Amino acid sequence: MVELINRPKYLNQLIQNKDVDLVKIVTGIRRCGKSSLLDLFHQYLSDNGVADSNIIHMNLESLRYRNLSDYLAFYDYVSERIPKGQKTYLIFDELQAVEHWEKAVESFRLDFDVDIYITGSNAYLLSTEFSTLLSGRYVEIRMLPLSFQEFLTFYEFAPSVTAEEKFQRYLQFGGMPILREYHFNEARSNQALEGIYSTVVLRDILQRNNQADQGILQKIVLFLCSNIGSITSPNSIGNVLSNEGDIQNGKGKNIAGKTIDKYISMLHSAFIFYSVGRYDVKGKQLLKTLGKNYIIDMGFRNMLLGYRDGDRGHIIENIVFLELIRRDYRVSIGKVGETEVDFVAEKPNDKLYIQVTESMLSPETRERELRPLRLIPDNYEKIVLSMDRSYINSYDGIKSLYLIDWLLCET
C-alpha cells in the first residue's frame, strides 16, 4: 500500500465539518492529492470507531464502476449498500464521471442518514445546475499542490542541505505530490508533469469544450506562463498572439479578446491558472480592466518553458500568491495612484499589503518597492518579502521579511 503522508490543513477541515449537514466537496487540479486526502479521512474514521460497513468509498474513475455513468444507476448501486437505519459515510472520488451526479447526492441526503464527501478535478463540478440543486448545502475545500512547508515534510534531505537549497528545489520542481517518487530526477519529473498537464488539457478542457482549438489553447498557456506577474488584458494577449502568427507564417490568425477570455476561463475551470483583479486602494473599489494570471504550480511552468534562474522574481511572486490563497486570503493587485502594490490580501477582520522582490539591497529597488506602500493612507500591515537575509527588519514601520521565514511561519 502507498504510504499516506498527512496534510493536516486539509484533513482538519474535513474533520471540522464531519457530521455537519453539508456536502463536503474537495476541488483542485488533478493529482494534487485529493484522493489521498479522502484515504486519510477514511483512515481517520476507521481509527475513531466507524465500522467498515458504514463507510462507502468509491473512486468513480475506476473501471469497476464503469456501469454507473448515469445518476440513476449510481443511486441504486449505493442505496443497496447503505446499512438500514445507521449513520453512513459516503466518500466519492472524481464524481464528475457520473452524469447528473448532483441529483443522486441530493437524494442520498433526503433518503438516508449519511455524511457525504466528494472530490472533483474541475470547476464544472460546481456548475449552475449543481449550485441550484444544493444551494447553501455544501462547503468547498480548495486543495492546492504542496506548500513549501508541506514540501519539506514530503521529501527527505541530507542534514547538510540548507534552507535556500531546499527552496531552490521547490522553485524548480514545484509541489505536485507525485514527484516525490522521482527524487528530483528532472527528466522523469517532467514526464510526470507532462502526463498530468495533457490529461487536464485533453479531458478537463478540450473534451468538455469540443469547439476549442488545442493550438490556440497551448499558445495562451505559454503566453501566461511567460508573463506571470505582468498586467495583461484579453485584448492585449489577443494582439500579441495575432502578431506572432503574422511573423511566423506570413498570414496569421486574428484572435479576438473575447476568444482569449473564454480560453482563460477554461484554464481557470481546470484549476491551472488563477486570475487576479486590480483594486483601487484609495478609491476602495475593484477595477474591471486589466489583471494578472498566476499558475497553480511552478513545476508546470518550468516543464513548459524550461527553468530559468533569471525568472526568480516572477516565480517567487507566484509562490507568494499561492501561499496567500492557502492562508484563506482574498487576493487582488493594489493600484495606488500611478503605482502598484503586488498584493492586497483580505480576510473579514484582516488586511495585508505585500510587495515581493528578489532583493532590496539596491537603493533604487528599495525605493521602488517601498514607495507604493508609503502612499497607502491606512494602518493595516505593510510587508516587503525578499530573499535577503537582512538585519534591517523595518523601514518606517514597513516590515521587511525573509521570504523563506514567512513561508514557514505558522498561521
CSV table of C-alpha atoms in Angstrom, one decimal:
chain,number,residue,atom,x,y,z
A,1,MET,CA,0.0,0.0,0.0
A,2,VAL,CA,1.2,3.5,-0.8
A,3,GLU,CA,2.4,5.4,2.2
A,4,LEU,CA,0.0,8.3,3.0
A,5,ILE,CA,1.6,11.5,4.2
A,6,ASN,CA,-0.7,13.6,6.3
A,7,ARG,CA,-1.8,17.1,5.0
A,8,PRO,CA,-3.2,18.3,8.3
A,9,LYS,CA,-4.5,21.7,7.0
A,10,TYR,CA,-6.9,19.9,4.7
A,11,LEU,CA,-7.7,16.8,6.8
A,12,ASN,CA,-8.6,19.1,9.7
A,13,GLN,CA,-11.1,20.9,7.5
A,14,LEU,CA,-12.8,17.6,6.7
A,15,ILE,CA,-12.8,16.6,10.4
A,16,GLN,CA,-14.2,20.0,11.5
A,17,ASN,CA,-17.0,19.5,9.0
A,18,LYS,CA,-17.7,15.9,10.0
A,19,ASP,CA,-21.4,15.2,10.7
A,20,VAL,CA,-22.4,18.8,9.7
A,21,ASP,CA,-25.3,18.6,7.3
A,22,LEU,CA,-23.4,19.9,4.3
A,23,VAL,CA,-21.9,18.0,1.4
A,24,LYS,CA,-18.1,18.4,1.6
A,25,ILE,CA,-16.6,19.0,-1.8
A,26,VAL,CA,-12.8,18.9,-2.3
A,27,THR,CA,-11.7,20.6,-5.5
A,28,GLY,CA,-8.3,21.0,-7.1
A,29,ILE,CA,-6.2,20.2,-10.2
A,30,ARG,CA,-5.7,16.5,-11.0
A,31,ARG,CA,-3.0,14.7,-8.9
A,32,CYS,CA,-2.7,17.4,-6.3
A,33,GLY,CA,-3.6,14.9,-3.5
A,34,LYS,CA,-7.4,14.9,-3.3
A,35,SER,CA,-7.7,11.0,-3.4
A,36,SER,CA,-5.0,10.7,-0.8
A,37,LEU,CA,-6.9,13.1,1.4
A,38,LEU,CA,-10.0,11.0,1.2
A,39,ASP,CA,-7.9,8.0,2.0
A,40,LEU,CA,-6.6,9.8,5.1
A,41,PHE,CA,-10.1,10.8,6.1
A,42,HIS,CA,-11.3,7.2,5.6
A,43,GLN,CA,-8.4,6.1,7.9
A,44,TYR,CA,-9.4,8.7,10.4
A,45,LEU,CA,-13.0,7.4,10.5
A,46,SER,CA,-11.8,3.8,11.0
A,47,ASP,CA,-9.3,4.9,13.7
A,48,ASN,CA,-12.2,6.6,15.5
A,49,GLY,CA,-14.5,3.6,15.6
A,50,VAL,CA,-16.6,3.8,12.4
A,51,ALA,CA,-17.2,0.3,11.1
A,52,ASP,CA,-16.1,-0.6,7.6
A,53,SER,CA,-19.7,-1.4,6.7
A,54,ASN,CA,-20.6,2.2,7.5
A,55,ILE,CA,-18.1,3.7,5.1
A,56,ILE,CA,-18.8,3.5,1.3
A,57,HIS,CA,-15.7,4.7,-0.5
A,58,MET,CA,-15.7,4.8,-4.3
A,59,ASN,CA,-13.3,6.2,-7.0
A,60,LEU,CA,-15.7,6.7,-10.0
A,61,GLU,CA,-12.8,6.7,-12.5
A,62,SER,CA,-12.2,3.0,-11.7
A,63,LEU,CA,-13.4,0.6,-14.3
A,64,ARG,CA,-15.2,-1.4,-11.6
A,65,TYR,CA,-17.8,1.4,-11.7
A,66,ARG,CA,-18.0,1.7,-15.5
A,67,ASN,CA,-21.7,0.9,-15.5
A,68,LEU,CA,-22.5,3.7,-13.1
A,69,SER,CA,-22.1,6.6,-15.5
A,70,ASP,CA,-25.6,7.9,-15.0
A,71,TYR,CA,-27.1,9.1,-11.7
A,72,LEU,CA,-29.9,6.5,-11.5
A,73,ALA,CA,-27.6,3.5,-11.8
A,74,PHE,CA,-25.2,5.2,-9.3
A,75,TYR,CA,-28.1,5.9,-6.9
A,76,ASP,CA,-29.3,2.3,-7.0
A,77,TYR,CA,-25.9,0.8,-6.5
A,78,VAL,CA,-25.0,3.0,-3.5
A,79,SER,CA,-28.5,2.8,-1.9
A,80,GLU,CA,-28.3,-1.0,-1.8
A,81,ARG,CA,-25.1,-0.8,0.2
A,82,ILE,CA,-26.2,1.7,2.9
A,83,PRO,CA,-27.0,-0.2,6.2
A,84,LYS,CA,-30.6,0.4,7.2
A,85,GLY,CA,-31.0,3.0,10.0
A,86,GLN,CA,-27.3,3.5,10.5
A,87,LYS,CA,-25.1,6.6,10.0
A,88,THR,CA,-23.1,6.0,6.9
A,89,TYR,CA,-20.2,8.0,5.4
A,90,LEU,CA,-20.2,8.3,1.6
A,91,ILE,CA,-16.9,9.1,0.0
A,92,PHE,CA,-16.9,9.6,-3.7
A,93,ASP,CA,-13.7,10.3,-5.6
A,94,GLU,CA,-13.8,12.0,-9.1
A,95,LEU,CA,-17.6,12.2,-9.1
A,96,GLN,CA,-17.7,14.2,-12.3
A,97,ALA,CA,-17.6,10.8,-14.1
A,98,VAL,CA,-21.3,10.3,-13.2
A,99,GLU,CA,-23.7,12.4,-15.3
A,100,HIS,CA,-26.1,14.5,-13.2
A,101,TRP,CA,-24.4,13.1,-10.0
A,102,GLU,CA,-25.9,16.0,-8.1
A,103,LYS,CA,-29.4,14.5,-8.3
A,104,ALA,CA,-28.2,11.3,-6.7
A,105,VAL,CA,-26.3,13.2,-4.0
A,106,GLU,CA,-29.3,15.3,-3.1
A,107,SER,CA,-31.4,12.1,-2.9
A,108,PHE,CA,-28.9,10.4,-0.6
A,109,ARG,CA,-29.2,13.4,1.7
A,110,LEU,CA,-33.0,13.2,1.7
A,111,ASP,CA,-33.4,9.4,1.9
A,112,PHE,CA,-30.7,8.2,4.3
A,113,ASP,CA,-28.7,9.2,7.4
A,114,VAL,CA,-25.4,10.0,5.6
A,115,ASP,CA,-22.4,12.3,5.6
A,116,ILE,CA,-21.1,12.9,2.1
A,117,TYR,CA,-17.6,13.7,0.9
A,118,ILE,CA,-16.8,14.4,-2.8
A,119,THR,CA,-13.8,15.2,-4.9
A,120,GLY,CA,-13.6,16.6,-8.5
A,121,SER,CA,-10.9,17.8,-10.8
A,122,ASN,CA,-12.6,20.7,-12.5
A,123,ALA,CA,-14.9,23.6,-11.6
A,124,TYR,CA,-17.7,22.2,-13.8
A,125,LEU,CA,-18.4,20.0,-10.7
A,126,LEU,CA,-19.8,23.2,-9.2
A,127,SER,CA,-21.8,24.1,-12.2
A,128,THR,CA,-25.1,26.1,-12.2
A,129,GLU,CA,-27.3,23.0,-12.1
A,130,PHE,CA,-25.4,21.7,-9.1
A,131,SER,CA,-25.3,25.0,-7.3
A,132,THR,CA,-29.1,25.4,-7.8
A,133,LEU,CA,-29.9,22.0,-6.5
A,134,LEU,CA,-27.6,22.0,-3.5
A,135,SER,CA,-27.8,25.8,-2.9
A,136,GLY,CA,-26.4,26.6,0.6
A,137,ARG,CA,-26.0,22.9,1.4
A,138,TYR,CA,-22.3,22.3,0.5
A,139,VAL,CA,-18.9,23.5,1.6
A,140,GLU,CA,-16.0,23.7,-0.9
A,141,ILE,CA,-12.5,22.8,0.3
A,142,ARG,CA,-10.0,24.0,-2.3
A,143,MET,CA,-6.9,21.9,-2.4
A,144,LEU,CA,-3.6,23.1,-3.8
A,145,PRO,CA,-0.3,21.4,-4.5
A,146,LEU,CA,2.2,21.3,-1.7
A,147,SER,CA,3.1,24.5,0.1
A,148,PHE,CA,6.9,24.9,0.9
A,149,GLN,CA,6.2,23.8,4.5
A,150,GLU,CA,4.5,20.6,3.2
A,151,PHE,CA,7.2,20.1,0.6
A,152,LEU,CA,9.8,19.8,3.5
A,153,THR,CA,7.7,17.1,5.2
A,154,PHE,CA,7.2,15.1,1.9
A,155,TYR,CA,10.9,14.9,1.0
A,156,GLU,CA,13.9,13.7,2.9
A,157,PHE,CA,17.0,15.9,2.7
A,158,ALA,CA,20.5,15.3,4.0
A,159,PRO,CA,21.3,17.4,7.1
A,160,SER,CA,23.9,19.4,5.1
A,161,VAL,CA,21.2,20.8,2.7
A,162,THR,CA,20.5,24.4,3.5
A,163,ALA,CA,17.0,26.0,3.6
A,164,GLU,CA,18.0,28.0,0.5
A,165,GLU,CA,18.9,24.8,-1.4
A,166,LYS,CA,15.6,23.2,-0.4
A,167,PHE,CA,13.7,26.3,-1.6
A,168,GLN,CA,15.6,26.2,-4.9
A,169,ARG,CA,14.4,22.7,-5.4
A,170,TYR,CA,10.8,23.8,-4.6
A,171,LEU,CA,11.1,26.7,-7.2
A,172,GLN,CA,12.3,24.3,-9.8
A,173,PHE,CA,10.1,21.2,-9.3
A,174,GLY,CA,7.0,22.7,-7.7
A,175,GLY,CA,4.7,20.9,-5.3
A,176,MET,CA,2.8,18.1,-7.1
A,177,PRO,CA,2.9,15.2,-4.6
A,178,ILE,CA,3.5,12.6,-7.3
A,179,LEU,CA,7.0,13.9,-8.0
A,180,ARG,CA,8.2,12.6,-4.6
A,181,GLU,CA,8.6,9.2,-6.3
A,182,TYR,CA,11.2,10.6,-8.7
A,183,HIS,CA,13.6,12.1,-6.1
A,184,PHE,CA,14.3,15.3,-8.1
A,185,ASN,CA,15.1,13.4,-11.3
A,186,GLU,CA,14.4,16.3,-13.8
A,187,ALA,CA,13.6,14.1,-16.9
A,188,ARG,CA,11.2,11.7,-15.0
A,189,SER,CA,9.6,14.6,-13.1
A,190,ASN,CA,8.9,16.5,-16.4
A,191,GLN,CA,7.4,13.4,-17.9
A,192,ALA,CA,5.0,13.0,-15.0
A,193,LEU,CA,4.1,16.7,-15.1
A,194,GLU,CA,3.5,16.5,-18.9
A,195,GLY,CA,1.2,13.5,-18.3
A,196,ILE,CA,-0.9,15.4,-15.8
A,197,TYR,CA,-0.9,18.5,-18.0
A,198,SER,CA,-2.0,16.6,-21.1
A,199,THR,CA,-4.8,14.9,-19.1
A,200,VAL,CA,-6.1,18.2,-17.8
A,201,VAL,CA,-6.0,19.8,-21.3
A,202,LEU,CA,-7.5,16.8,-23.2
A,203,ARG,CA,-10.0,15.6,-20.6
A,204,ASP,CA,-11.0,18.5,-18.5
A,205,ILE,CA,-10.8,21.2,-21.2
A,206,LEU,CA,-11.0,20.0,-24.8
A,207,GLN,CA,-13.3,17.1,-24.2
A,208,ARG,CA,-15.8,19.3,-22.4
A,209,ASN,CA,-15.4,22.3,-24.9
A,210,ASN,CA,-15.4,20.5,-28.2
A,211,GLN,CA,-15.2,23.7,-30.2
A,212,ALA,CA,-11.9,24.7,-28.5
A,213,ASP,CA,-8.8,24.8,-30.6
A,214,GLN,CA,-5.9,23.0,-29.0
A,215,GLY,CA,-3.3,25.1,-30.8
A,216,ILE,CA,-4.8,28.4,-29.5
A,217,LEU,CA,-5.1,27.0,-26.0
A,218,GLN,CA,-1.5,26.0,-25.9
A,219,LYS,CA,-0.4,29.4,-27.2
A,220,ILE,CA,-2.4,31.1,-24.4
A,221,VAL,CA,-0.9,28.8,-21.8
A,222,LEU,CA,2.7,29.5,-22.9
A,223,PHE,CA,1.9,33.3,-23.0
A,224,LEU,CA,0.5,33.3,-19.5
A,225,CYS,CA,3.5,31.2,-18.2
A,226,SER,CA,5.9,33.7,-19.8
A,227,ASN,CA,4.1,36.7,-18.4
A,228,ILE,CA,3.4,35.7,-14.7
A,229,GLY,CA,3.4,38.9,-12.6
A,230,SER,CA,2.6,41.1,-15.7
A,231,ILE,CA,-0.6,43.1,-16.0
A,232,THR,CA,-2.5,41.9,-19.1
A,233,SER,CA,-5.9,42.0,-20.7
A,234,PRO,CA,-7.6,39.5,-23.1
A,235,ASN,CA,-7.3,42.1,-25.9
A,236,SER,CA,-3.6,42.7,-25.3
A,237,ILE,CA,-3.0,38.9,-25.3
A,238,GLY,CA,-5.0,38.6,-28.5
A,239,ASN,CA,-3.0,41.3,-30.2
A,240,VAL,CA,0.4,39.7,-29.2
A,241,LEU,CA,-0.7,36.2,-30.3
A,242,SER,CA,-2.2,37.5,-33.6
A,243,ASN,CA,1.1,39.4,-34.4
A,244,GLU,CA,3.1,36.3,-33.6
A,245,GLY,CA,1.0,34.4,-36.1
A,246,ASP,CA,1.8,37.1,-38.7
A,247,ILE,CA,5.5,36.8,-38.1
A,248,GLN,CA,5.6,33.0,-38.1
A,249,ASN,CA,3.6,32.2,-41.2
A,250,GLY,CA,3.1,35.4,-43.1
A,251,LYS,CA,-0.7,35.4,-42.7
A,252,GLY,CA,-1.5,34.6,-39.1
A,253,LYS,CA,-4.9,34.5,-37.5
A,254,ASN,CA,-6.6,37.3,-35.6
A,255,ILE,CA,-7.5,36.1,-32.1
A,256,ALA,CA,-10.2,38.3,-30.6
A,257,GLY,CA,-10.1,39.3,-26.9
A,258,LYS,CA,-13.4,37.6,-26.4
A,259,THR,CA,-11.9,34.3,-27.5
A,260,ILE,CA,-8.9,34.8,-25.2
A,261,ASP,CA,-11.2,35.5,-22.3
A,262,LYS,CA,-13.2,32.2,-23.0
A,263,TYR,CA,-10.0,30.1,-23.1
A,264,ILE,CA,-8.6,31.7,-19.9
A,265,SER,CA,-11.9,30.9,-18.3
A,266,MET,CA,-11.5,27.2,-19.3
A,267,LEU,CA,-8.0,27.2,-17.8
A,268,HIS,CA,-9.5,28.5,-14.5
A,269,SER,CA,-12.1,25.8,-14.5
A,270,ALA,CA,-9.5,23.1,-14.8
A,271,PHE,CA,-7.6,24.8,-11.9
A,272,ILE,CA,-4.4,25.5,-14.0
A,273,PHE,CA,-4.5,29.3,-13.6
A,274,TYR,CA,-5.9,31.9,-11.2
A,275,SER,CA,-6.8,35.3,-12.4
A,276,VAL,CA,-6.4,38.3,-10.0
A,277,GLY,CA,-8.1,41.6,-10.5
A,278,ARG,CA,-6.9,45.1,-9.6
A,279,TYR,CA,-8.2,47.0,-6.5
A,280,ASP,CA,-8.0,50.8,-6.2
A,281,VAL,CA,-6.7,51.1,-2.7
A,282,LYS,CA,-7.6,54.8,-2.3
A,283,GLY,CA,-11.0,54.5,-4.1
A,284,LYS,CA,-11.7,51.2,-2.3
A,285,GLN,CA,-13.2,49.5,-5.3
A,286,LEU,CA,-12.3,46.7,-7.7
A,287,LEU,CA,-11.3,47.8,-11.2
A,288,LYS,CA,-12.9,46.0,-14.1
A,289,THR,CA,-10.0,46.2,-16.5
A,290,LEU,CA,-6.5,44.5,-16.5
A,291,GLY,CA,-5.2,41.9,-14.1
A,292,LYS,CA,-2.6,39.2,-13.6
A,293,ASN,CA,-2.6,35.4,-14.0
A,294,TYR,CA,-0.8,33.0,-11.8
A,295,ILE,CA,-0.1,29.3,-12.4
A,296,ILE,CA,-1.3,26.6,-9.9
A,297,ASP,CA,2.2,25.1,-9.6
A,298,MET,CA,5.7,26.2,-10.7
A,299,GLY,CA,6.6,22.7,-11.9
A,300,PHE,CA,4.1,23.0,-14.8
A,301,ARG,CA,5.6,26.4,-15.9
A,302,ASN,CA,9.2,25.0,-15.7
A,303,MET,CA,8.1,21.9,-17.7
A,304,LEU,CA,6.6,24.0,-20.4
A,305,LEU,CA,9.2,26.8,-20.6
A,306,GLY,CA,12.3,25.3,-19.0
A,307,TYR,CA,13.6,26.5,-15.7
A,308,ARG,CA,15.4,29.8,-15.9
A,309,ASP,CA,17.0,31.2,-12.8
A,310,GLY,CA,16.6,34.8,-14.2
A,311,ASP,CA,12.9,34.5,-13.7
A,312,ARG,CA,13.1,34.1,-10.0
A,313,GLY,CA,11.4,37.5,-9.3
A,314,HIS,CA,8.3,36.4,-11.1
A,315,ILE,CA,8.5,32.8,-9.7
A,316,ILE,CA,8.6,33.9,-6.1
A,317,GLU,CA,5.7,36.3,-6.7
A,318,ASN,CA,3.7,33.4,-7.9
A,319,ILE,CA,4.7,31.4,-4.8
A,320,VAL,CA,3.6,34.2,-2.5
A,321,PHE,CA,0.2,34.4,-4.3
A,322,LEU,CA,-0.5,30.7,-3.8
A,323,GLU,CA,0.5,30.9,-0.2
A,324,LEU,CA,-1.9,33.8,0.4
A,325,ILE,CA,-4.7,31.7,-1.1
A,326,ARG,CA,-3.7,28.7,1.1
A,327,ARG,CA,-4.0,31.0,4.1
A,328,ASP,CA,-7.6,31.8,3.1
A,329,TYR,CA,-7.0,35.4,1.9
A,330,ARG,CA,-8.9,37.0,-0.9
A,331,VAL,CA,-6.2,38.5,-3.1
A,332,SER,CA,-6.1,41.4,-5.5
A,333,ILE,CA,-3.5,43.6,-7.1
A,334,GLY,CA,-3.3,47.1,-5.5
A,335,LYS,CA,-3.4,50.3,-7.5
A,336,VAL,CA,-2.2,53.3,-5.5
A,337,GLY,CA,-2.3,56.4,-7.8
A,338,GLU,CA,0.1,55.6,-10.6
A,339,THR,CA,2.0,52.9,-8.6
A,340,GLU,CA,1.1,49.3,-7.9
A,341,VAL,CA,1.2,47.0,-4.8
A,342,ASP,CA,1.8,43.4,-5.7
A,343,PHE,CA,-0.9,42.0,-3.4
A,344,VAL,CA,-3.8,43.3,-1.3
A,345,ALA,CA,-4.8,40.3,0.9
A,346,GLU,CA,-8.0,40.4,2.8
A,347,LYS,CA,-9.9,38.4,5.4
A,348,PRO,CA,-13.1,39.6,7.2
A,349,ASN,CA,-11.0,41.1,10.0
A,350,ASP,CA,-7.6,41.4,8.5
A,351,LYS,CA,-5.8,43.1,5.6
A,352,LEU,CA,-2.2,42.9,4.4
A,353,TYR,CA,-0.3,44.9,1.7
A,354,ILE,CA,2.6,42.9,0.3
A,355,GLN,CA,5.4,43.7,-2.1
A,356,VAL,CA,7.6,40.9,-3.4
A,357,THR,CA,11.1,41.3,-4.8
A,358,GLU,CA,14.1,39.1,-5.1
A,359,SER,CA,16.3,41.7,-3.3
A,360,MET,CA,16.0,45.0,-1.5
A,361,LEU,CA,19.8,45.7,-1.4
A,362,SER,CA,19.9,48.3,-4.2
A,363,PRO,CA,18.7,51.8,-3.2
A,364,GLU,CA,16.7,52.1,-6.5
A,365,THR,CA,14.8,48.8,-5.9
A,366,ARG,CA,14.2,49.6,-2.3
A,367,GLU,CA,12.6,52.9,-3.2
A,368,ARG,CA,10.5,51.3,-5.9
A,369,GLU,CA,9.1,48.7,-3.6
A,370,LEU,CA,8.6,50.9,-0.6
A,371,ARG,CA,7.0,53.9,-2.4
A,372,PRO,CA,3.6,52.4,-3.1
A,373,LEU,CA,3.3,51.1,0.5
A,374,ARG,CA,4.2,54.6,1.9
A,375,LEU,CA,1.4,56.1,-0.2
A,376,ILE,CA,-1.3,53.9,1.4
A,377,PRO,CA,-3.1,56.0,4.0
A,378,ASP,CA,-4.5,53.3,6.3
A,379,ASN,CA,-2.8,51.5,9.2
A,380,TYR,CA,-3.1,47.8,8.0
A,381,GLU,CA,0.2,45.8,8.0
A,382,LYS,CA,2.6,46.5,5.1
A,383,ILE,CA,5.2,43.9,4.3
A,384,VAL,CA,8.1,43.5,1.8
A,385,LEU,CA,9.1,39.9,1.1
A,386,SER,CA,12.5,39.2,-0.4
A,387,MET,CA,15.3,36.7,-0.5
A,388,ASP,CA,17.6,39.0,1.6
A,389,ARG,CA,18.7,37.8,5.0
A,390,SER,CA,19.0,41.3,6.3
A,391,TYR,CA,19.5,42.8,9.7
A,392,ILE,CA,17.0,45.5,8.7
A,393,ASN,CA,13.5,44.3,9.6
A,394,SER,CA,11.6,47.5,9.2
A,395,TYR,CA,11.6,50.7,7.1
A,396,ASP,CA,9.5,53.4,8.7
A,397,GLY,CA,7.0,50.8,10.0
A,398,ILE,CA,7.0,48.7,6.8
A,399,LYS,CA,8.1,45.2,7.7
A,400,SER,CA,11.0,43.6,5.7
A,401,LEU,CA,10.8,39.8,5.9
A,402,TYR,CA,12.9,37.0,4.6
A,403,LEU,CA,10.6,35.1,2.2
A,404,ILE,CA,11.5,31.6,3.4
A,405,ASP,CA,10.8,32.6,7.1
A,406,TRP,CA,7.4,34.0,6.0
A,407,LEU,CA,6.6,30.8,4.1
A,408,LEU,CA,7.4,28.6,7.1
A,409,CYS,CA,5.7,30.7,9.8
A,410,GLU,CA,2.7,29.2,11.4
A,411,THR,CA,-0.6,31.0,10.6
